[in-house]
PDB file of C-alpha atoms (C1' of nucleotides) in Angstrom:
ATOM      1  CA  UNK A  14     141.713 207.890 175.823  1.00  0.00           C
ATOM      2  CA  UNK A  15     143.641 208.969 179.003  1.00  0.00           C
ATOM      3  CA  UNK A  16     144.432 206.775 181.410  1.00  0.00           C
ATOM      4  CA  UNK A  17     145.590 207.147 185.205  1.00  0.00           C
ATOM      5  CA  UNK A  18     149.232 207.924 186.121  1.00  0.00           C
ATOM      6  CA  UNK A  19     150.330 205.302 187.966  1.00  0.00           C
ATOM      7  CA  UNK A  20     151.273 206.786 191.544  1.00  0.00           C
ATOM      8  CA  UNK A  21     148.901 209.466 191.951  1.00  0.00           C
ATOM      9  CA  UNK A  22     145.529 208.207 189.202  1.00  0.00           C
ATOM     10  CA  UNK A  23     146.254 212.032 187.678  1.00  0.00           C
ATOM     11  CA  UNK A  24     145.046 211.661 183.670  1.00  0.00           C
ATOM     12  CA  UNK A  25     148.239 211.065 181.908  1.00  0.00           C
ATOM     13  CA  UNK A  26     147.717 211.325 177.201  1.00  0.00           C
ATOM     14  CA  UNK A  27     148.339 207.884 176.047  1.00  0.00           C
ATOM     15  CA  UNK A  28     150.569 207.083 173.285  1.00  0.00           C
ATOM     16  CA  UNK A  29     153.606 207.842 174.277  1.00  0.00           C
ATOM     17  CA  UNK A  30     156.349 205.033 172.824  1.00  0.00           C
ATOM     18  CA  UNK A  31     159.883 205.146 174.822  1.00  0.00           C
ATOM     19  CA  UNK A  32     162.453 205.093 172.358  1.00  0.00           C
ATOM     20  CA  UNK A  33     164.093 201.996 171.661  1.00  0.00           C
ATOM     21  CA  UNK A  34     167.734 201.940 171.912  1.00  0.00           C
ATOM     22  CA  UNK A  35     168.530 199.751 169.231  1.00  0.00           C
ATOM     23  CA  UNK A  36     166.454 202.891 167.106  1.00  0.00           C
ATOM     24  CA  UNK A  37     169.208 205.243 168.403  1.00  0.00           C
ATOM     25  CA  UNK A  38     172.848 206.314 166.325  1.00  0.00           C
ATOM     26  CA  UNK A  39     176.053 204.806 167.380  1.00  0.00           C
ATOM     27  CA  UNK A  40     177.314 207.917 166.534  1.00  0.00           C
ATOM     28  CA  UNK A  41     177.496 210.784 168.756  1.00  0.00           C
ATOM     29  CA  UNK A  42     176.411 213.873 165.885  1.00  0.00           C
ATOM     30  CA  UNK A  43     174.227 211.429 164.526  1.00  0.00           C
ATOM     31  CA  UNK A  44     172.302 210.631 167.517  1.00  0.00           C
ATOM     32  CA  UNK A  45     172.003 214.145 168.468  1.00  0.00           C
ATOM     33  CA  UNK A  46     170.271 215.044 164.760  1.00  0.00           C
ATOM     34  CA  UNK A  47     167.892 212.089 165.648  1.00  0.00           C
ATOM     35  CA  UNK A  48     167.168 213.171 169.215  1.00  0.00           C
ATOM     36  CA  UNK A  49     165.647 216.508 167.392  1.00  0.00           C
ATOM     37  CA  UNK A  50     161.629 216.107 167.200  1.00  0.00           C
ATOM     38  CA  UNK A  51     161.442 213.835 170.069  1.00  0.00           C
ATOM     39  CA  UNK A  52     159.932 213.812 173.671  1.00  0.00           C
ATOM     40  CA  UNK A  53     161.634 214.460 176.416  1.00  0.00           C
ATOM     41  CA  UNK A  54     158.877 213.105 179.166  1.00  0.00           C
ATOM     42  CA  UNK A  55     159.204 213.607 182.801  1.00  0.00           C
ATOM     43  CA  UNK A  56     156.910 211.972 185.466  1.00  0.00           C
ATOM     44  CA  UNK A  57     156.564 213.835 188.700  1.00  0.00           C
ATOM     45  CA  UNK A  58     153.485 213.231 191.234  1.00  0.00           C
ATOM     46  CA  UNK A  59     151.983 215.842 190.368  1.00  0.00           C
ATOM     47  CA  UNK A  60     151.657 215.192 187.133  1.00  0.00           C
ATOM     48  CA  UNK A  61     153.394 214.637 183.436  1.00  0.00           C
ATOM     49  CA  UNK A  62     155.596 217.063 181.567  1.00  0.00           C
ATOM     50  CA  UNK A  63     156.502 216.620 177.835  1.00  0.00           C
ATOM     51  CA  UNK A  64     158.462 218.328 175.158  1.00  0.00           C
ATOM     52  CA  UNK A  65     159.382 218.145 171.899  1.00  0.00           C
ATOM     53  CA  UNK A  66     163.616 218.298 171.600  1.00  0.00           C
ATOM     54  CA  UNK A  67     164.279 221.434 168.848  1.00  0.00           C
ATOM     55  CA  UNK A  68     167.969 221.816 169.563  1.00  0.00           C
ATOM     56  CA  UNK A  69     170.784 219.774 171.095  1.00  0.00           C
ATOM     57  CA  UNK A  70     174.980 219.624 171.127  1.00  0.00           C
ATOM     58  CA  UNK A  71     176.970 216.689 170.145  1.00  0.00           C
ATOM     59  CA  UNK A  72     180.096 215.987 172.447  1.00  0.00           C
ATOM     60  CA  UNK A  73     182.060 213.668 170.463  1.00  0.00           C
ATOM     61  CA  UNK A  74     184.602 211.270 170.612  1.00  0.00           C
ATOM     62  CA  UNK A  75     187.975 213.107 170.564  1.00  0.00           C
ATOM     63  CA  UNK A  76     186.357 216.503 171.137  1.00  0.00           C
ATOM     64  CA  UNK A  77     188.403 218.692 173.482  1.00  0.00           C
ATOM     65  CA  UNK A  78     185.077 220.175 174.827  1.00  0.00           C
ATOM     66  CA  UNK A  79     183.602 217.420 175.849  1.00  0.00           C
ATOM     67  CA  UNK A  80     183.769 216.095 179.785  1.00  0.00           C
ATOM     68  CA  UNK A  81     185.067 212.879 178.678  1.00  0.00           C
ATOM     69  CA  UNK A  82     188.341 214.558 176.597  1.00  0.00           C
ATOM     70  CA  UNK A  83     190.399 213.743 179.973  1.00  0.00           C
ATOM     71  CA  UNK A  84     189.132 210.552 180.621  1.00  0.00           C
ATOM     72  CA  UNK A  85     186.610 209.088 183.440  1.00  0.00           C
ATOM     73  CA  UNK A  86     186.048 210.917 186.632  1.00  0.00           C
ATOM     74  CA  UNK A  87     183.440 209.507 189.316  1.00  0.00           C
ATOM     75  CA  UNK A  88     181.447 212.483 188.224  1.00  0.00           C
ATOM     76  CA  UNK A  89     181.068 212.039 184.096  1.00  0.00           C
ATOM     77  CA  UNK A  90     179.607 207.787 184.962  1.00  0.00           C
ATOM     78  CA  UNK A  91     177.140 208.172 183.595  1.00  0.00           C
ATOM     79  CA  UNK A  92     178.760 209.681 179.580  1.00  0.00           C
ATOM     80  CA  UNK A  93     180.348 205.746 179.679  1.00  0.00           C
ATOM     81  CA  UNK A  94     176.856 204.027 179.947  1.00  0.00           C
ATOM     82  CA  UNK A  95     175.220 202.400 177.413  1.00  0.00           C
ATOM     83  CA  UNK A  96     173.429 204.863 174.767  1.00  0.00           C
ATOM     84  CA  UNK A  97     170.591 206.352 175.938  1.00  0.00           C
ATOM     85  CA  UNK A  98     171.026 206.806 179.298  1.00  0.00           C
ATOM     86  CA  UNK A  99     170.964 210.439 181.557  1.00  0.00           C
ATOM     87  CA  UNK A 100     174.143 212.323 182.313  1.00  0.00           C
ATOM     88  CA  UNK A 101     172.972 215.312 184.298  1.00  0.00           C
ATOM     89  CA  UNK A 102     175.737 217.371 185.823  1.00  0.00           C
ATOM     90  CA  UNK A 103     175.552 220.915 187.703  1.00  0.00           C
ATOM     91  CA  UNK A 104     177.606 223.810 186.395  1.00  0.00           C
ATOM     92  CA  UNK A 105     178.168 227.378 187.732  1.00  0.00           C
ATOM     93  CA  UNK A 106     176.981 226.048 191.055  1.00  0.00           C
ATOM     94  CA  UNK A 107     173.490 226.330 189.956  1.00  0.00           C
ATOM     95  CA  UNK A 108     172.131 224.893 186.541  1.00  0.00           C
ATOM     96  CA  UNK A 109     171.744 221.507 185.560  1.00  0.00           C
ATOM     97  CA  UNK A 110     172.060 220.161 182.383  1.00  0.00           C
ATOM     98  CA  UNK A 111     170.232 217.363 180.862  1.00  0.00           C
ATOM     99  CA  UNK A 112     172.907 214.927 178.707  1.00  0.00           C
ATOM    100  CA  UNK A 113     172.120 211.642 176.604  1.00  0.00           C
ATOM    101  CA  UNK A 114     175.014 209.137 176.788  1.00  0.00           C
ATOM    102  CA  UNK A 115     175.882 207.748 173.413  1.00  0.00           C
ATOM    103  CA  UNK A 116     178.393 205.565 171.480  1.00  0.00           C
ATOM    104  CA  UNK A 117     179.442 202.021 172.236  1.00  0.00           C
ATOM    105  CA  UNK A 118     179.349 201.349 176.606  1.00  0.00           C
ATOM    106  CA  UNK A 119     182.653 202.566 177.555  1.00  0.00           C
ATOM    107  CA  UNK A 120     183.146 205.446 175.746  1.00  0.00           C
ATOM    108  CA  UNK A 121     182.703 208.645 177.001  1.00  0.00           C
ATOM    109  CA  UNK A 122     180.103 210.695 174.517  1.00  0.00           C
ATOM    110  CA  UNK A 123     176.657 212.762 174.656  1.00  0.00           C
ATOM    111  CA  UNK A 124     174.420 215.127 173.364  1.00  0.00           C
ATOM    112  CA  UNK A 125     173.177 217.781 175.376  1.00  0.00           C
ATOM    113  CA  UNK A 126     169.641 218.841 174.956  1.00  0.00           C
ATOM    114  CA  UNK A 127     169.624 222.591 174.815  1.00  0.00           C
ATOM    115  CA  UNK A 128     165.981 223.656 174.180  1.00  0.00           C
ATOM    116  CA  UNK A 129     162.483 222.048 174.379  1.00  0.00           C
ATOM    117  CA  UNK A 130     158.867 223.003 172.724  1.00  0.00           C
ATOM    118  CA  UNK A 131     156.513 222.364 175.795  1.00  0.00           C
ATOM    119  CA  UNK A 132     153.951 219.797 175.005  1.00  0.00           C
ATOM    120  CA  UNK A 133     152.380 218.814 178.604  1.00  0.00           C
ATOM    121  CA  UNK A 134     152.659 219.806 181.600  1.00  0.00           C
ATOM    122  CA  UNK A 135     152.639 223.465 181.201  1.00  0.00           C
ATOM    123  CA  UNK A 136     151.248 224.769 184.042  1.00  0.00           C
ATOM    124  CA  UNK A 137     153.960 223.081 185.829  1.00  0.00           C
ATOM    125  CA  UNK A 138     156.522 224.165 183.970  1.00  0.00           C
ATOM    126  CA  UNK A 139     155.408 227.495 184.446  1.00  0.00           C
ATOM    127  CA  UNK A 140     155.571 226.430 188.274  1.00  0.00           C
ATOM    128  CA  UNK A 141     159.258 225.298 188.470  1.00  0.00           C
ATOM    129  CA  UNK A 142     159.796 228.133 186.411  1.00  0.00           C
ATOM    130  CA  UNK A 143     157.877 230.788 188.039  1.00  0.00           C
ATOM    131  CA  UNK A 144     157.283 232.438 184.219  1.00  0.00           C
ATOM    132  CA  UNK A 145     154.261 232.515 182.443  1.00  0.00           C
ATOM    133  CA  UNK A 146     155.614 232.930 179.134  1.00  0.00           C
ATOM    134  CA  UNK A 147     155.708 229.620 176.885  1.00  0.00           C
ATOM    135  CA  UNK A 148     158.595 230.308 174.671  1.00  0.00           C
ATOM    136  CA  UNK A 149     161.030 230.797 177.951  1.00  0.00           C
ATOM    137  CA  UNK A 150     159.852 227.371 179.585  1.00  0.00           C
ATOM    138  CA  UNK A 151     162.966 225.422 177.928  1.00  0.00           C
ATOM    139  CA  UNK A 152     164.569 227.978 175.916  1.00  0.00           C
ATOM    140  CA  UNK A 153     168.331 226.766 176.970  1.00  0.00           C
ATOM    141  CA  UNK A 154     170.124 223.670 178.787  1.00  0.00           C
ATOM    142  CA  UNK A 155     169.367 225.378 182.684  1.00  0.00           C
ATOM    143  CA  UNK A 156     165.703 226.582 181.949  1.00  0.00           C
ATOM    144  CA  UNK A 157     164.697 223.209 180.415  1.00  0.00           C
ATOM    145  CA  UNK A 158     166.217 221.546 183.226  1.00  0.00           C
ATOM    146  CA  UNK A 159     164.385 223.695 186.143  1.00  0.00           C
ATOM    147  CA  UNK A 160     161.453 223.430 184.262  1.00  0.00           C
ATOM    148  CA  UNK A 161     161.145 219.361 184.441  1.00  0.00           C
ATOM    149  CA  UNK A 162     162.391 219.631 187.823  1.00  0.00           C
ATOM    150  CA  UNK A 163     165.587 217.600 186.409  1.00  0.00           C
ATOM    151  CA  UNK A 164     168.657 217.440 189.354  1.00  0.00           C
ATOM    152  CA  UNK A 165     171.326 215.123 189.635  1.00  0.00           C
ATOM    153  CA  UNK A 166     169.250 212.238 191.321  1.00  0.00           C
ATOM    154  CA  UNK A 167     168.173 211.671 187.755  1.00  0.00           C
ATOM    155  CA  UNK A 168     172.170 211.302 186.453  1.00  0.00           C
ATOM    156  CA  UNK A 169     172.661 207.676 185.344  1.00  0.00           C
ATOM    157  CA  UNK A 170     168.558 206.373 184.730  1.00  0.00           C
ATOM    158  CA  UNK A 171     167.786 204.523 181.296  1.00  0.00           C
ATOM    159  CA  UNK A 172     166.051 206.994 179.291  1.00  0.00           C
ATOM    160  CA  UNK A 173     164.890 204.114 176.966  1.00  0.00           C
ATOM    161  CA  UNK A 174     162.690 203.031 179.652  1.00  0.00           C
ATOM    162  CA  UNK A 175     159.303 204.380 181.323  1.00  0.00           C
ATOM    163  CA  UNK A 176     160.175 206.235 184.762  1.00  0.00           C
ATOM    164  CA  UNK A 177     160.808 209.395 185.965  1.00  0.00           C
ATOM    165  CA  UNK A 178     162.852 210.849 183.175  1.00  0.00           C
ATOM    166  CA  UNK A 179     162.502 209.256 179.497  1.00  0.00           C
ATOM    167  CA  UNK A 180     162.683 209.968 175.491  1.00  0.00           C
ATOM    168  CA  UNK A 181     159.592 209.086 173.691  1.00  0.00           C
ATOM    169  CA  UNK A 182     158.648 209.255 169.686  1.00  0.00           C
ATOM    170  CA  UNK A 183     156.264 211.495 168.278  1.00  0.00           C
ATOM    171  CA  UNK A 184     154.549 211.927 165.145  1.00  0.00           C
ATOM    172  CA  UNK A 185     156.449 215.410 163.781  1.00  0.00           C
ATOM    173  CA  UNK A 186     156.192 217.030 160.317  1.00  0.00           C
ATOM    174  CA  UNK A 187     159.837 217.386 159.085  1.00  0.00           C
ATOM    175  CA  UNK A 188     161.077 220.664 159.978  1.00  0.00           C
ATOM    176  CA  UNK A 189     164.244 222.025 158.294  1.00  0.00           C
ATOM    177  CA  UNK A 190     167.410 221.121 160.482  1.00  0.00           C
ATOM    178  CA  UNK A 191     169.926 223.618 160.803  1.00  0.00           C
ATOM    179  CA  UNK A 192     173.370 223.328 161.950  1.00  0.00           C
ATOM    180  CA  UNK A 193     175.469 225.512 163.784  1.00  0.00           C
ATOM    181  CA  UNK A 194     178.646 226.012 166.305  1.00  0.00           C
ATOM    182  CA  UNK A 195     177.940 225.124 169.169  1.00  0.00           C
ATOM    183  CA  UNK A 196     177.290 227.822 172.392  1.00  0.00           C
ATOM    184  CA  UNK A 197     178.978 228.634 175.100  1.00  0.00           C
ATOM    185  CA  UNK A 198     182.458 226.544 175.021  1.00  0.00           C
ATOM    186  CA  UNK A 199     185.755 227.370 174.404  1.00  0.00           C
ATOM    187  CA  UNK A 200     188.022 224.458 173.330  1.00  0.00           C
ATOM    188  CA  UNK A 201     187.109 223.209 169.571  1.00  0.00           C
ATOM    189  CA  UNK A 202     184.804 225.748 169.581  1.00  0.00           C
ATOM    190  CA  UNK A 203     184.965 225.704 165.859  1.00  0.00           C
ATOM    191  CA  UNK A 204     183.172 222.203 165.355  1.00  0.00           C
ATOM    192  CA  UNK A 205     179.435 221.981 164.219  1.00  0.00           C
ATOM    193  CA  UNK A 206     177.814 220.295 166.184  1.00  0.00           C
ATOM    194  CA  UNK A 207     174.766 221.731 167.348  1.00  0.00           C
ATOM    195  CA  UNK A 208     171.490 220.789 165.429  1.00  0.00           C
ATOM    196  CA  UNK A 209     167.905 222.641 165.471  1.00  0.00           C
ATOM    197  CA  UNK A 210     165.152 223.209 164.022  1.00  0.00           C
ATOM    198  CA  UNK A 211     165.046 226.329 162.026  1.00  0.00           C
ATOM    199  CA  UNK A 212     162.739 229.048 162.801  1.00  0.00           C
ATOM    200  CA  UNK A 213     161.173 227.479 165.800  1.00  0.00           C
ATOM    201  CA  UNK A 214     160.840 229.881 168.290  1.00  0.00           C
ATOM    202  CA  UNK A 215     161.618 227.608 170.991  1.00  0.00           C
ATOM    203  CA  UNK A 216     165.780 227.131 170.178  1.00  0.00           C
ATOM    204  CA  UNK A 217     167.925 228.978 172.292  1.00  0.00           C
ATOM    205  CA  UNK A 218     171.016 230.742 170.816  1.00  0.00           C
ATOM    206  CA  UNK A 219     171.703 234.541 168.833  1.00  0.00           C
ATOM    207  CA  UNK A 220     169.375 234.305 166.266  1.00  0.00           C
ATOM    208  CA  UNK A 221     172.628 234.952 163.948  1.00  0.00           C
ATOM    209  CA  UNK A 222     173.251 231.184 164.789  1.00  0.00           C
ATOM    210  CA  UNK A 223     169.722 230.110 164.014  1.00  0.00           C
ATOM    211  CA  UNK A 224     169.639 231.021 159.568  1.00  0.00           C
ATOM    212  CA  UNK A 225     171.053 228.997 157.784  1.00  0.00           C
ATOM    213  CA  UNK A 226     174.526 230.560 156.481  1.00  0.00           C
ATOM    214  CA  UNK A 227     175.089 228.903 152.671  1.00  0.00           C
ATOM    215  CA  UNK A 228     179.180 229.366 153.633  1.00  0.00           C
ATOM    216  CA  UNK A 229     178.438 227.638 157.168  1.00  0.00           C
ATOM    217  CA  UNK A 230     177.033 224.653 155.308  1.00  0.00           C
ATOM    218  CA  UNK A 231     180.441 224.861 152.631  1.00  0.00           C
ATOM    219  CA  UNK A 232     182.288 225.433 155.840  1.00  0.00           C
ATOM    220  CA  UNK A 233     181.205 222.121 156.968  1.00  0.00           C
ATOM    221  CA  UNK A 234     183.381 220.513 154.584  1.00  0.00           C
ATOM    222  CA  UNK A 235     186.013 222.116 156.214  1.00  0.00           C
ATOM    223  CA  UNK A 236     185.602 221.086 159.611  1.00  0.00           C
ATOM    224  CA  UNK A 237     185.838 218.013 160.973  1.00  0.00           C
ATOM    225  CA  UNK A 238     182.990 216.740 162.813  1.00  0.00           C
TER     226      UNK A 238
ATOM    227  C1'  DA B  11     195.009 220.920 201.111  1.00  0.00           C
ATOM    228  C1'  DG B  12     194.087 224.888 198.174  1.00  0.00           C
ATOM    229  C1'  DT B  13     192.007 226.892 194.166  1.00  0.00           C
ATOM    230  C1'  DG B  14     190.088 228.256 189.526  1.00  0.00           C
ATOM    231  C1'  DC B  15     186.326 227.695 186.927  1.00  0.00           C
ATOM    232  C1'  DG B  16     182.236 226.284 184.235  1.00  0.00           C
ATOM    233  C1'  DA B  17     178.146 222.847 177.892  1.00  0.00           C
ATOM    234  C1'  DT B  18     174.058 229.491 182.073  1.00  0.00           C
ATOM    235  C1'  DT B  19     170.823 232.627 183.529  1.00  0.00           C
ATOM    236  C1'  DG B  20     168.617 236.805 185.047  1.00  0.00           C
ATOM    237  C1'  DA B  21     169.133 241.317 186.694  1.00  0.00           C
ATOM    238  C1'  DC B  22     170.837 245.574 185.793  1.00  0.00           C
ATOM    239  C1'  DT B  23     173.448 250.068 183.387  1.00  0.00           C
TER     240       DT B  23
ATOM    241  C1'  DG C  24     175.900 245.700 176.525  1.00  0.00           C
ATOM    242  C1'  DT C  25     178.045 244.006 181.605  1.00  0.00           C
ATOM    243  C1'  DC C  26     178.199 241.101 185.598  1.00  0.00           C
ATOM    244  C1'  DA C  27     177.177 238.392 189.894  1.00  0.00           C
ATOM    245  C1'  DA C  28     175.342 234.094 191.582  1.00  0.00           C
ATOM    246  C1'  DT C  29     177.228 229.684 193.606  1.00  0.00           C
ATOM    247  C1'  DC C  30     179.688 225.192 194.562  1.00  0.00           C
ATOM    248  C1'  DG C  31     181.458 220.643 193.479  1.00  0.00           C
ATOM    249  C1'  DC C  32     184.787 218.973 191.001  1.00  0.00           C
ATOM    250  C1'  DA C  33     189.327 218.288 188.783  1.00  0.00           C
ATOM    251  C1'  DC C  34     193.674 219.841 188.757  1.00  0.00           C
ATOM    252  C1'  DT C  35     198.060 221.426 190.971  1.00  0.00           C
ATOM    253  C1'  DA C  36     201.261 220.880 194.785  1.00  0.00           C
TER     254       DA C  36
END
DNA sequence: AGTGCGATTGACT
DNA sequence: GTCAATCGCACTA
């Protein structure tokens, strides 16, 4: 049965179940395979917005493309937290882009979520968005983002906790992961580290990145991760 | 104190 | 396919 949202008495589903962060990977690439399939659920007074996670980066330890490959700045904080909490952070002046801090508190690693499947919420997604056209709602780290109305005041909260901006389970059927480079970096650009869902309409990316290559997957034991 | 640039997007040829 | 938008930060000096 619904039940009110809390600031405004707007029906809000029930069910949802905020991650717990002892559930979560140490482990930077793991963490970002086990973000896939999950909710990404934003609160707003107007209303809820949900979606399902069908692609995301890992920024590892060590990784020269990651924020945190030069050490802490006042602006990358929130990468150090504890796992599981927001790093948002604004790039080419204009998008932001939603991060999950992970590894041990201290060390500076996170998974960027790249692409969402809208759940709830729509219509205001379509707002933020001003699109109609489901598929392009959270196709891509800066749509997703202006979509659940996600700017820096969110940078630092506990996504393992109810509030504005949190990750939430959800019953999924197992969808075939894929495993790709990841898009739009330069430095260790080699590295795969970006998981998603293959053949969902809803991942960003060339679909040339999106099939499965059977010498990507041997190339894996190439690479380091 | 000055400056180059980015984990992108949308508009346009 | 190309390219501008847009600005705070991190780096150099």
């Amino acid at each position: 049965m619904p039940r009110a949202h809390p600031l405004t008495g707007a029906l809000e589903p029930a069910g949802h179940k905020a991650l717990r962060r002892a559930d979560l990977p140490l482990d930077t690439a793991s963490l970002a395979r086990y973000l896939l399939g999950k909710l990404v659920v934003r609160e707003l007074p107007q209303g809820l917005i949900s979606g399902r996670i069908v692609e995301t980066d890992a920024y590892i330890v060590g990784d020269a493309a990651g924020h945190a490959y030069r050490g802490m700045t006042p602006r990358i904080r929130s990468l150090f937290l504890k796992r599981g909490h927001a790093y948002v952070y604004r790039t080419y002046g204009i998008h932001y882009m939603l991060n999950v801090s992970s590894e041990t508190p201290g060390v500076g690693a996170g998974v960027l979520i790249r692409a969402l499947e809208p759940r709830e919420g729509i219509h205001l997604m379509q707002r933020h968005r001003r699109i109609h056209r489901l598929r392009d709602l959270a196709r891509g780290p800066g749509r997703l983002a202006a979509a659940l109305r996600i700017d820096l005041r969110l940078d630092g909260i506990d996504l393992c906790r109810r509030g504005p901006l949190w990750l939430a389970r959800d019953e999924f059927e197992p969808a075939g992961i894929g495993q790709s480079v990841r898009i739009g970096i330069t430095r260790d650009a080699e590295r795969l580290l970006r998981f998603y869902f293959v053949d969902n309409p809803f991942v960003s990316g060339p679909g040339s990145l999106n099939t499965v290559h059977p010498e990507s997957i041997h190339g894996a034991h190439h690479h380091r991760l």
